Coordinates of C-alpha atoms (C1' of nucleotides) in Angstrom, one line a residue:
Chain A
X1 CA 103.1 59.5 111.7
X2 CA 103.2 62.5 110.0
X3 CA 102.1 65.9 111.7
X4 CA 99.9 68.2 109.5
X5 CA 99.5 72.0 109.9
X6 CA 96.9 74.0 108.2
X7 CA 97.2 77.2 107.7
X8 CA 94.3 79.7 106.4
X9 CA 94.7 83.2 105.4
X10 CA 91.4 85.4 105.9
X11 CA 88.6 86.2 108.3
X12 CA 87.9 83.2 110.6
X13 CA 84.3 84.0 110.2
X14 CA 84.6 82.6 106.5
X15 CA 87.7 80.3 106.8
X16 CA 86.0 78.5 109.4
X17 CA 83.5 77.0 107.4
X18 CA 86.3 75.1 105.4
X19 CA 87.2 73.2 108.8
X20 CA 85.2 69.9 109.1
X21 CA 82.7 69.2 111.9
X22 CA 84.0 67.6 115.0
X23 CA 87.6 67.4 114.0
X24 CA 89.4 69.8 116.5
X25 CA 90.5 68.5 119.9
X26 CA 91.5 71.8 121.4
X27 CA 90.9 75.3 120.5
X28 CA 93.5 77.9 122.4
X29 CA 93.0 81.5 121.3
X30 CA 93.2 85.1 122.4
X31 CA 91.0 87.2 119.9
X32 CA 91.5 90.6 119.5
X33 CA 90.1 92.4 122.6
X34 CA 87.4 95.1 121.9
X35 CA 88.8 98.3 120.9
X36 CA 92.6 97.0 121.0
X37 CA 94.9 96.3 118.1
X38 CA 93.1 98.8 115.9
X39 CA 96.1 98.9 113.6
X40 CA 96.3 95.4 112.9
X41 CA 92.8 94.0 113.5
X42 CA 90.6 97.1 112.8
X43 CA 89.2 96.9 116.4
X44 CA 86.1 95.9 117.2
X45 CA 84.1 98.1 119.3
X46 CA 82.9 97.3 122.7
X47 CA 79.2 97.5 121.7
X48 CA 79.5 95.4 119.0
X49 CA 81.9 92.9 120.4
X50 CA 79.4 90.4 121.5
X51 CA 77.4 90.2 118.0
X52 CA 80.6 90.1 116.3
X53 CA 82.0 87.1 118.3
X54 CA 78.7 84.8 118.6
X55 CA 78.7 83.7 115.1
X56 CA 82.6 82.7 115.6
X57 CA 81.8 80.8 118.6
X58 CA 79.0 79.0 116.6
X59 CA 81.4 77.9 114.3
X60 CA 84.2 76.6 117.0
X61 CA 81.1 74.5 118.5
X62 CA 80.7 73.1 115.3
X63 CA 84.4 72.2 114.6
X64 CA 85.0 70.9 118.1
X65 CA 84.9 67.4 118.9
X66 CA 82.5 66.5 121.6
X67 CA 85.3 65.4 123.8
X68 CA 87.2 68.7 122.9
X69 CA 87.6 71.9 124.9
X70 CA 87.8 75.6 124.1
X71 CA 90.1 77.9 126.1
X72 CA 89.3 81.8 125.4
X73 CA 91.7 84.3 126.6
X74 CA 90.2 87.7 127.3
X75 CA 89.8 90.5 129.4
X76 CA 87.2 93.3 129.7
X77 CA 88.5 97.0 129.1
X78 CA 87.8 99.9 131.2
X79 CA 85.1 102.1 129.6
X80 CA 84.1 105.5 131.2
X81 CA 85.7 104.5 134.3
X82 CA 84.1 101.1 134.8
X83 CA 84.8 97.6 133.6
X84 CA 82.8 96.5 130.2
X85 CA 80.5 93.9 130.9
X86 CA 80.7 92.3 127.2
X87 CA 82.7 89.3 128.2
X88 CA 80.0 88.4 130.7
X89 CA 77.5 88.9 127.8
X90 CA 79.7 86.9 125.9
X91 CA 79.6 84.0 128.3
X92 CA 75.9 84.2 128.5
X93 CA 75.3 84.1 124.8
X94 CA 77.7 81.3 124.5
X95 CA 75.7 79.1 126.9
X96 CA 72.5 79.6 124.6
X97 CA 74.7 78.3 121.8
X98 CA 75.2 75.2 123.9
X99 CA 78.6 75.6 125.3
X100 CA 79.1 74.6 128.9
X101 CA 81.1 77.3 131.0
X102 CA 83.2 74.8 132.8
X103 CA 85.6 76.8 134.5
X104 CA 87.4 80.2 134.6
X105 CA 91.2 79.7 134.7
X106 CA 93.0 83.0 136.0
X107 CA 96.0 84.3 134.2
X108 CA 98.0 86.1 137.1
X109 CA 100.7 88.1 135.1
X110 CA 104.1 88.6 136.9
X111 CA 104.8 91.7 135.1
X112 CA 101.6 93.5 134.3
X113 CA 101.5 96.6 132.3
X114 CA 102.9 99.8 134.2
X115 CA 101.0 103.0 134.6
X116 CA 99.3 104.9 137.6
X117 CA 95.7 106.3 138.0
X118 CA 93.9 107.8 140.8
X119 CA 91.0 105.3 140.9
X120 CA 92.6 102.1 140.1
X121 CA 95.3 99.9 140.2
X122 CA 97.4 98.3 137.5
X123 CA 95.8 95.4 135.9
X124 CA 97.6 92.2 136.5
X125 CA 95.4 89.2 135.6
X126 CA 93.4 88.1 132.6
X127 CA 90.7 85.4 131.9
X128 CA 91.5 81.9 130.6
X129 CA 87.6 80.6 130.0
X130 CA 87.2 76.8 129.6
X131 CA 84.0 75.9 127.7
X132 CA 83.1 72.5 126.3
X133 CA 80.6 70.9 124.5
X134 CA 79.8 68.1 126.7
X135 CA 80.2 67.3 130.7
X136 CA 82.5 64.7 129.5
X137 CA 85.6 65.8 127.9
X138 CA 89.3 64.8 127.6
X139 CA 91.5 66.0 130.3
X140 CA 95.1 64.6 131.2
X141 CA 95.9 66.1 134.4
X142 CA 98.8 64.1 135.0
X143 CA 100.8 65.8 132.2
X144 CA 100.9 68.8 134.2
X145 CA 101.7 67.9 137.2
X146 CA 104.5 69.8 138.8
X147 CA 107.2 67.9 140.2
X148 CA 107.5 69.0 144.0
X149 CA 111.3 69.0 144.1
X150 CA 111.6 71.4 141.0
X151 CA 108.5 73.0 142.1
X152 CA 110.0 74.0 145.6
X153 CA 113.5 74.6 144.2
X154 CA 112.1 77.2 141.7
X155 CA 109.7 78.7 144.1
X156 CA 112.6 79.2 146.8
X157 CA 115.0 80.5 144.1
X158 CA 112.3 83.0 142.3
X159 CA 111.2 83.9 145.8
X160 CA 113.1 87.4 146.0
X161 CA 114.0 89.0 149.3
X162 CA 111.1 91.5 149.0
X163 CA 108.8 88.5 148.2
X164 CA 110.0 87.3 151.6
X165 CA 109.5 90.5 153.2
X166 CA 106.1 91.1 151.9
X167 CA 105.4 87.3 153.2
X168 CA 106.5 88.1 156.5
X169 CA 104.5 91.4 156.7
X170 CA 101.6 89.3 157.3
X171 CA 102.1 87.6 160.3
X172 CA 101.3 84.1 160.4
X173 CA 101.4 82.9 156.7
X174 CA 104.6 81.6 156.7
X175 CA 106.3 80.4 153.4
X176 CA 108.5 77.9 155.1
X177 CA 105.2 76.2 156.5
X178 CA 103.8 75.7 153.2
X179 CA 106.8 74.1 151.8
X180 CA 107.2 71.7 154.8
X181 CA 103.5 70.4 153.8
X182 CA 105.1 69.3 150.5
X183 CA 108.1 67.2 151.8
X184 CA 107.6 63.5 151.0
X185 CA 105.5 64.3 148.1
X186 CA 107.0 64.1 144.5
X187 CA 104.3 65.4 142.2
X188 CA 101.4 67.8 142.7
X189 CA 98.5 69.1 140.7
X190 CA 98.4 72.6 139.9
X191 CA 95.3 75.1 140.4
X192 CA 93.3 77.3 138.4
X193 CA 95.4 80.1 138.5
X194 CA 98.5 80.2 136.2
X195 CA 101.3 82.6 137.4
X196 CA 103.5 83.4 134.3
X197 CA 105.1 86.5 132.7
X198 CA 104.1 88.4 129.7
X199 CA 106.7 87.8 127.1
X200 CA 108.9 90.9 126.4
X201 CA 110.6 90.5 123.3
X202 CA 113.8 92.1 122.7
X203 CA 113.5 90.9 119.3
X204 CA 111.4 91.6 116.2
X205 CA 109.1 88.5 116.8
X206 CA 106.0 89.7 118.6
X207 CA 104.2 87.0 120.7
X208 CA 100.9 87.7 121.9
X209 CA 101.2 85.7 125.0
X210 CA 103.8 83.4 126.4
X211 CA 104.2 80.1 124.8
X212 CA 103.9 78.3 128.4
X213 CA 100.3 79.4 128.3
X214 CA 99.3 77.4 125.2
X215 CA 101.6 74.7 125.9
X216 CA 100.0 73.9 129.3
X217 CA 96.7 73.8 127.8
X218 CA 97.9 71.5 125.0
X219 CA 99.4 69.1 127.6
X220 CA 96.3 69.2 129.9
X221 CA 93.7 68.8 127.2
X222 CA 95.2 67.0 124.1
X223 CA 97.6 64.0 123.3
X224 CA 100.0 63.3 120.7
X225 CA 98.5 63.4 117.1
X226 CA 95.6 65.2 118.4
X227 CA 94.6 68.4 116.5
X228 CA 94.8 72.1 117.8
X229 CA 93.1 75.3 116.3
X230 CA 93.8 78.6 116.8
X231 CA 91.4 81.0 114.6
X232 CA 93.2 84.0 115.8
X233 CA 96.6 82.7 115.2
X234 CA 98.9 86.3 115.1
X235 CA 102.4 85.5 115.1
X236 CA 101.6 81.6 115.5
X237 CA 102.5 81.0 119.0
X238 CA 99.9 78.4 119.7
X239 CA 100.4 76.7 116.4
X240 CA 104.1 76.5 116.7
X241 CA 104.0 75.3 120.1
X242 CA 101.6 72.6 119.1
X243 CA 103.6 71.4 116.2
X244 CA 106.5 71.1 118.4
X245 CA 104.4 69.1 120.9
X246 CA 103.5 66.6 117.9
X247 CA 100.1 67.8 117.7
X248 CA 98.6 68.6 114.4
X249 CA 97.3 71.9 114.1
X250 CA 95.0 74.5 112.2
X251 CA 95.8 78.3 112.0
X252 CA 93.7 80.9 110.7
X253 CA 95.0 84.6 110.3
X254 CA 93.6 87.7 108.8
X255 CA 96.7 89.8 108.5
X256 CA 98.8 88.7 105.4
X257 CA 102.0 89.8 107.2
X258 CA 101.6 87.8 110.1
X259 CA 100.3 84.8 107.9
X260 CA 103.3 85.0 105.6
X261 CA 105.5 85.0 108.7
X262 CA 104.2 81.7 110.0
X263 CA 104.1 80.2 106.8
X264 CA 107.7 81.0 106.3
X265 CA 108.5 79.4 109.7
X266 CA 106.7 76.3 108.7
X267 CA 108.7 75.9 105.6
X268 CA 111.4 75.1 108.1
X269 CA 109.1 72.6 109.9
X270 CA 111.3 69.6 109.3
X271 CA 114.5 71.6 110.7
X272 CA 112.5 71.9 113.8
X273 CA 111.7 68.4 114.0
X274 CA 115.0 67.3 113.4
X275 CA 116.0 69.9 116.2
X276 CA 113.6 68.3 118.7
X277 CA 114.7 64.8 117.7
X278 CA 118.2 65.7 118.3
X279 CA 117.3 67.4 121.8
X280 CA 115.1 64.3 122.6
X281 CA 117.8 61.8 121.4
X282 CA 115.7 60.0 119.3
X283 CA 114.7 59.9 115.5
X284 CA 111.3 61.7 114.5
X285 CA 108.7 61.5 111.7
X286 CA 108.9 64.6 109.5
X287 CA 105.7 66.9 109.5
X288 CA 104.3 69.0 106.6
X289 CA 102.2 72.0 106.4
X290 CA 99.2 72.8 103.9
X291 CA 98.3 76.2 102.7
X292 CA 94.5 76.1 102.7
Chain B
X1 CA 87.1 110.9 169.5
X2 CA 85.2 107.8 170.6
X3 CA 84.8 104.8 168.1
X4 CA 81.3 103.2 168.1
X5 CA 80.5 99.7 166.8
X6 CA 76.8 99.0 166.0
X7 CA 75.8 95.6 166.3
X8 CA 72.3 94.2 164.9
X9 CA 71.0 90.6 165.5
X10 CA 68.8 89.6 162.4
X11 CA 68.1 89.1 158.9
X12 CA 70.2 92.1 157.0
X13 CA 67.1 92.5 154.9
X14 CA 65.4 93.9 157.6
X15 CA 68.0 95.3 160.0
X16 CA 69.6 97.4 157.0
X17 CA 66.4 99.5 157.3
X18 CA 67.8 100.9 160.6
X19 CA 70.9 102.3 159.1
X20 CA 70.8 105.9 157.9
X21 CA 71.2 107.0 154.3
X22 CA 74.7 107.8 153.2
X23 CA 76.3 106.9 156.5
X24 CA 78.8 104.3 155.5
X25 CA 82.1 104.8 154.0
X26 CA 83.1 101.3 153.0
X27 CA 80.9 97.8 152.9
X28 CA 83.1 94.7 152.8
X29 CA 81.3 91.5 152.9
X30 CA 81.5 88.0 152.1
X31 CA 77.7 86.8 151.8
X32 CA 76.8 83.3 152.1
X33 CA 77.5 81.6 149.0
X34 CA 74.5 79.8 146.9
X35 CA 73.6 76.5 148.6
X36 CA 76.5 76.9 150.9
X37 CA 76.3 77.0 154.8
X38 CA 72.7 75.5 154.6
X39 CA 72.6 74.7 158.4
X40 CA 73.2 78.4 159.4
X41 CA 71.7 80.7 156.7
X42 CA 69.0 78.3 155.2
X43 CA 71.1 77.9 152.0
X44 CA 69.8 80.2 149.1
X45 CA 69.4 78.1 146.1
X46 CA 71.4 78.8 143.0
X47 CA 68.3 79.7 141.0
X48 CA 66.9 82.3 143.7
X49 CA 70.3 83.7 144.2
X50 CA 70.2 86.9 142.4
X51 CA 66.6 87.6 143.5
X52 CA 67.5 87.1 147.0
X53 CA 70.6 89.4 146.9
X54 CA 69.2 92.3 144.6
X55 CA 67.1 93.9 147.4
X56 CA 69.9 93.7 149.6
X57 CA 72.5 95.5 147.3
X58 CA 69.4 97.9 146.7
X59 CA 69.9 99.0 150.5
X60 CA 73.3 98.7 150.7
X61 CA 73.3 101.4 147.8
X62 CA 71.1 103.6 150.0
X63 CA 73.4 103.7 153.1
X64 CA 76.7 104.1 151.2
X65 CA 78.1 107.6 151.0
X66 CA 78.5 109.0 147.4
X67 CA 82.1 108.7 148.2
X68 CA 82.1 105.2 149.4
X69 CA 82.9 101.7 148.0
X70 CA 81.4 98.2 148.3
X71 CA 83.6 95.2 148.2
X72 CA 81.8 92.1 147.7
X73 CA 83.7 89.1 147.9
X74 CA 82.0 86.1 146.0
X75 CA 82.7 83.2 144.0
X76 CA 80.3 81.2 141.7
X77 CA 79.8 77.5 142.9
X78 CA 80.1 74.5 140.3
X79 CA 76.7 73.1 139.5
X80 CA 76.2 70.0 137.4
X81 CA 80.1 70.4 136.1
X82 CA 79.7 73.9 135.4
X83 CA 80.4 77.3 136.8
X84 CA 77.3 79.0 137.7
X85 CA 76.2 82.3 135.9
X86 CA 74.6 83.9 139.1
X87 CA 77.7 86.3 139.9
X88 CA 77.4 87.5 136.4
X89 CA 73.7 88.0 136.5
X90 CA 74.3 89.6 139.9
X91 CA 76.7 92.4 138.3
X92 CA 74.3 92.8 135.6
X93 CA 71.5 93.6 138.0
X94 CA 73.4 95.7 140.5
X95 CA 74.4 97.9 137.4
X96 CA 70.6 98.5 136.7
X97 CA 70.2 99.6 140.3
X98 CA 72.9 102.3 139.6
X99 CA 76.0 100.6 140.8
X100 CA 79.2 101.4 139.0
X101 CA 81.3 97.9 138.5
X102 CA 84.3 99.8 138.8
X103 CA 86.8 96.9 139.2
X104 CA 87.2 93.0 139.7
X105 CA 90.1 92.2 142.2
X106 CA 91.2 88.9 142.2
X107 CA 92.1 87.1 145.9
X108 CA 94.7 84.6 144.8
X109 CA 94.7 82.1 147.7
X110 CA 98.2 80.9 148.5
X111 CA 97.2 77.5 149.8
X112 CA 93.7 76.7 148.5
X113 CA 91.4 74.1 149.7
X114 CA 92.8 70.9 149.1
X115 CA 90.8 67.9 146.7
X116 CA 91.1 66.3 143.4
X117 CA 88.3 66.1 140.8
X118 CA 88.7 64.5 137.5
X119 CA 87.4 67.3 135.5
X120 CA 88.6 70.3 137.2
X121 CA 91.8 71.6 139.4
X122 CA 91.7 73.1 142.8
X123 CA 89.9 76.7 143.1
X124 CA 92.7 79.1 144.1
X125 CA 91.0 82.3 143.5
X126 CA 87.8 84.5 144.5
X127 CA 86.2 87.6 143.0
X128 CA 86.5 90.9 145.2
X129 CA 84.0 93.0 143.0
X130 CA 84.3 96.7 143.5
X131 CA 81.0 98.5 142.9
X132 CA 80.6 102.3 143.6
X133 CA 77.7 104.8 143.5
X134 CA 79.9 107.6 141.9
X135 CA 82.7 107.7 139.4
X136 CA 84.6 109.8 142.1
X137 CA 85.1 108.1 145.2
X138 CA 87.7 108.1 147.9
X139 CA 90.7 105.9 147.4
X140 CA 94.0 106.3 149.5
X141 CA 96.5 104.3 147.4
X142 CA 99.7 105.3 149.4
X143 CA 97.8 103.4 152.6
X144 CA 98.7 100.2 150.7
X145 CA 101.9 100.6 148.9
X146 CA 104.2 97.6 148.9
X147 CA 107.9 96.9 148.9
X148 CA 109.7 97.5 145.3
X149 CA 111.3 94.4 143.6
X150 CA 114.5 93.3 144.2
X151 CA 115.4 94.4 140.8
X152 CA 115.8 98.1 142.0
X153 CA 118.6 97.4 144.0
X154 CA 120.9 96.2 141.3
X155 CA 119.4 98.3 138.5
X156 CA 119.7 101.6 140.3
X157 CA 123.1 101.0 141.5
X158 CA 124.8 102.8 138.7
X159 CA 122.9 104.6 135.8
X160 CA 123.7 104.7 132.2
X161 CA 123.5 107.8 130.2
X162 CA 120.1 107.0 129.1
X163 CA 118.8 106.3 132.4
X164 CA 119.3 109.7 133.4
X165 CA 117.2 111.4 130.6
X166 CA 113.6 110.5 129.4
X167 CA 113.9 107.2 127.1
X168 CA 111.0 106.9 125.0
X169 CA 109.7 103.8 124.0
X170 CA 110.3 102.8 120.2
X171 CA 107.2 101.2 119.7
X172 CA 105.0 104.2 119.7
X173 CA 102.9 103.0 122.8
X174 CA 103.7 106.7 124.2
X175 CA 105.5 104.9 127.0
X176 CA 108.8 106.2 128.4
X177 CA 110.9 106.1 131.5
X178 CA 113.5 108.1 133.3
X179 CA 115.1 105.7 135.4
X180 CA 116.8 108.2 137.5
X181 CA 113.3 108.9 138.9
X182 CA 113.3 105.7 140.7
X183 CA 116.3 106.4 142.7
X184 CA 115.3 106.3 146.2
X185 CA 111.7 104.7 145.8
X186 CA 111.6 101.8 148.1
X187 CA 107.9 101.3 147.8
X188 CA 105.5 100.9 144.8
X189 CA 101.6 100.7 144.1
X190 CA 100.2 97.2 144.3
X191 CA 98.1 95.6 141.5
X192 CA 94.6 94.3 141.3
X193 CA 95.6 90.9 142.5
X194 CA 95.7 90.2 146.3
X195 CA 98.0 87.1 146.9
X196 CA 97.2 86.0 150.4
X197 CA 96.9 82.8 152.5
X198 CA 93.3 81.7 153.7
X199 CA 93.4 81.9 157.3
X200 CA 91.9 78.8 159.3
X201 CA 91.8 80.2 162.6
X202 CA 88.2 81.0 162.5
X203 CA 86.7 79.0 165.1
X204 CA 83.1 78.3 164.3
X205 CA 82.2 80.3 161.4
X206 CA 82.6 78.2 158.3
X207 CA 83.9 80.9 155.7
X208 CA 87.4 81.3 155.9
X209 CA 88.4 85.2 155.5
X210 CA 91.6 86.2 156.4
X211 CA 92.0 89.3 158.2
X212 CA 94.5 90.7 155.8
X213 CA 91.8 91.1 153.2
X214 CA 89.2 93.5 154.9
X215 CA 92.4 95.4 156.5
X216 CA 93.8 96.1 152.9
X217 CA 90.6 97.3 151.4
X218 CA 89.9 99.3 154.8
X219 CA 93.3 100.9 154.5
X220 CA 92.7 101.5 150.9
X221 CA 89.2 103.2 150.9
X222 CA 88.7 104.5 154.3
X223 CA 90.4 107.0 156.9
X224 CA 90.5 106.7 160.5
X225 CA 86.8 107.6 162.1
X226 CA 85.2 106.4 158.9
X227 CA 82.5 104.0 159.1
X228 CA 82.6 100.2 157.7
X229 CA 79.7 97.9 157.4
X230 CA 79.4 94.3 157.2
X231 CA 75.8 93.0 156.5
X232 CA 77.0 89.2 156.8
X233 CA 79.2 89.6 160.0
X234 CA 79.6 86.0 160.7
X235 CA 82.4 85.5 163.2
X236 CA 82.9 89.4 162.8
X237 CA 86.5 89.3 161.4
X238 CA 85.9 92.5 159.4
X239 CA 84.0 94.3 162.2
X240 CA 86.9 93.7 164.5
X241 CA 89.6 94.6 162.3
X242 CA 87.8 98.1 161.5
X243 CA 87.8 98.5 165.3
X244 CA 91.3 97.9 165.8
X245 CA 92.3 100.3 162.8
X246 CA 90.0 103.1 164.4
X247 CA 87.3 102.7 162.1
X248 CA 83.6 102.7 163.3
X249 CA 81.6 99.8 162.4
X250 CA 78.4 98.2 161.8
X251 CA 77.7 94.6 161.8
X252 CA 74.6 92.6 161.1
X253 CA 74.4 88.9 161.6
X254 CA 71.5 86.7 161.4
X255 CA 72.9 83.5 163.7
X256 CA 72.5 84.4 167.3
X257 CA 75.5 82.3 168.1
X258 CA 77.6 84.3 166.0
X259 CA 76.2 87.7 167.0
X260 CA 76.6 86.6 170.7
X261 CA 80.1 85.7 170.2
X262 CA 81.0 89.1 168.4
X263 CA 79.2 90.9 171.2
X264 CA 80.8 89.2 174.0
X265 CA 84.1 90.1 172.3
X266 CA 83.2 93.8 171.8
X267 CA 82.3 93.8 175.6
X268 CA 86.4 93.6 176.0
X269 CA 86.7 96.6 173.6
X270 CA 88.7 98.4 176.0
X271 CA 91.2 95.7 176.5
X272 CA 91.6 95.5 172.8
X273 CA 92.2 99.3 172.7
X274 CA 94.7 99.2 175.5
X275 CA 96.2 96.6 173.4
X276 CA 97.0 98.7 170.6
X277 CA 97.7 101.7 172.6
X278 CA 100.7 99.5 174.1
X279 CA 101.7 98.3 170.8
X280 CA 101.5 101.9 169.2
X281 CA 103.5 103.3 172.0
X282 CA 100.4 105.9 173.0
X283 CA 97.6 106.3 174.7
X284 CA 94.2 105.8 173.1
X285 CA 90.6 106.8 173.8
X286 CA 88.2 103.9 174.4
X287 CA 85.5 102.7 172.2
X288 CA 81.9 101.4 172.7
X289 CA 79.6 99.2 171.2
X290 CA 75.8 99.6 170.9
X291 CA 73.2 96.6 170.6
X292 CA 70.7 97.8 168.2
Chain C
dA1 C1' 129.4 77.1 132.5
dG2 C1' 127.7 81.1 135.6
dC3 C1' 127.4 85.5 137.1
dT4 C1' 126.3 90.8 136.4
dC5 C1' 124.8 94.6 134.0
dT6 C1' 122.0 97.0 130.1
dT7 C1' 118.1 97.3 127.3
dA8 C1' 113.5 97.3 125.7
dT9 C1' 108.7 96.7 126.2
dG10 C1' 104.2 94.9 127.6
dA11 C1' 95.9 93.7 125.1
dA12 C1' 96.6 100.3 129.9
dT13 C1' 94.0 104.5 131.7
dC14 C1' 93.0 109.1 132.6
dA15 C1' 92.9 114.2 132.4
dT16 C1' 93.5 117.7 129.3
dT17 C1' 93.1 120.2 125.2
dG18 C1' 91.3 121.3 120.8
dA19 C1' 87.6 120.8 117.3
Chain D
dG1 C1' 77.2 120.7 125.1
dT2 C1' 79.9 116.1 122.7
dC3 C1' 83.8 113.8 120.9
dA4 C1' 88.5 112.7 119.5
dA5 C1' 93.5 113.5 119.7
dT6 C1' 97.4 114.2 123.1
dG7 C1' 100.5 113.9 127.0
dA8 C1' 101.7 111.8 131.7
dT9 C1' 102.3 108.2 134.0
dT10 C1' 104.6 103.2 135.4
dC11 C1' 106.8 98.4 137.3
dA12 C1' 109.0 93.8 136.5
dT13 C1' 110.7 90.8 133.4
dA14 C1' 113.6 88.0 130.0
dA15 C1' 116.7 88.4 126.5
dG16 C1' 121.2 89.6 125.4
dA17 C1' 125.6 91.1 126.2
dG18 C1' 129.9 91.2 128.6
dC19 C1' 133.0 89.3 132.1

DNA sequence: AGCTCTTATGAATCATTGA
DNA sequence: GTCAATGATTCATAAGAGC
């Protein structure tokens, strides 16, 4: 089967209208946060944020299949010494549109932004809000089970000396005790906390979030040949991961430079698929992209 | 100086009236969640939760010092396959009362409650909402510093030329670093994610609240001889930790059995203090408790 | 391969200064 | 008075280079 990637250049408030009803299995996106990324996106102000986003979420509701899922990566900024409330208002507004707020995953960032202030600590987490159209939705939990052997191995390997010290400082909560609970099991389901690093690219390629994030949700909520949408494509991380995982994809981007970069990458799609065919030791059908 | 612990038996909606204005430095509490602990607290329904809590938070506002902090441990439950919105509504309601929603800490649970559901994973985090009366409040950040990561050991062994002077980031973020400033540093400030185990040694009380949690916030927001309040005392973890840390405390509990257990524990206060005196290698003044 | 060392940088926030 | 621009501050990670 041929994989298809549809790329749209423009404001998703307009471009989404071209996407058919009930055609998307998973939306994973990280919209520009309020007042952030001014240089590239123009920066939506805190006071306007909810009213700016609600028409978009309404369109997303239309294009998502009833069995599909919408994952929204967002975090409120500090305004005048206080956390803003626009994310809460957004959730309440989306529920009025018919969305179910099924779950809130947390992205616990390993390497958060540095800084020091007298009234707060560094912010090490972001929200990953899960919305659904229906209470019955597709979820493939087994696809994200963690092999316990690897888990324990990596966990122990990555457990630094200071981590152990920090652990031991709190008497009783022995890490070893936890590990012993897992002996004998071979796979385990994850929790609703995702513990990942932000990508710190030493290269030119600037990614909004680590590729493991979309990868995890694509595995969890889609199967091969399903369709993934990112209405704020940016440098295309979500779309590229979806393509590599043999999912169809739809990407929308308002900034011409980003759009063009992604488009050129997809000109090389066949090479990508050849690559993965070689890696997987099997031959793959090729994919194609369409400029929409 | 003599430490004082005030214990109240009764509904905190009534008992809080006996607590003077602006007398509390820190409130740390974990109220009964909606529809939980029905047998003990009568079970506040999801739909009534906000209206039930707002009069309480209003009283808490009155008793808290302007420099004080209110830490609310809460998590919305799943109702009909969806996360409830009462926590968000509570935050919005409390802001109308004059509270500032300064920050949301996350308690990332190391060993969360086991279980398996078809539509969600195990819940491994809870909210720790920080509210303040004023934008200026007491915060003793140095009291909760943690060991620096392992990276420092190798990184700081030998410094390159650029390490010795200020090296400004090339992305225009305004950040820069002077690595030589880090030499000799062995502790750093934590983030707004608290990564702790749940504690299971609570005998009767159904809420698992590890003592490290109140301990961390008591260190962060109070000094010795300050006063800590828990209006939902339960088995008295917060009060007991406060007492051991040489803070005055006020505890309110509606269930006679819990209240009585805590009261009897505090009859032994002098022994506790002797204990800590022995641990610290110094002699302590004794404390007392008052039944109010 | 596997290890060590070097380097860039990541959705930030607050206090101060200047208009 | 307000509001906008500027400067100061900070920790951990992965990529890449070198051995």
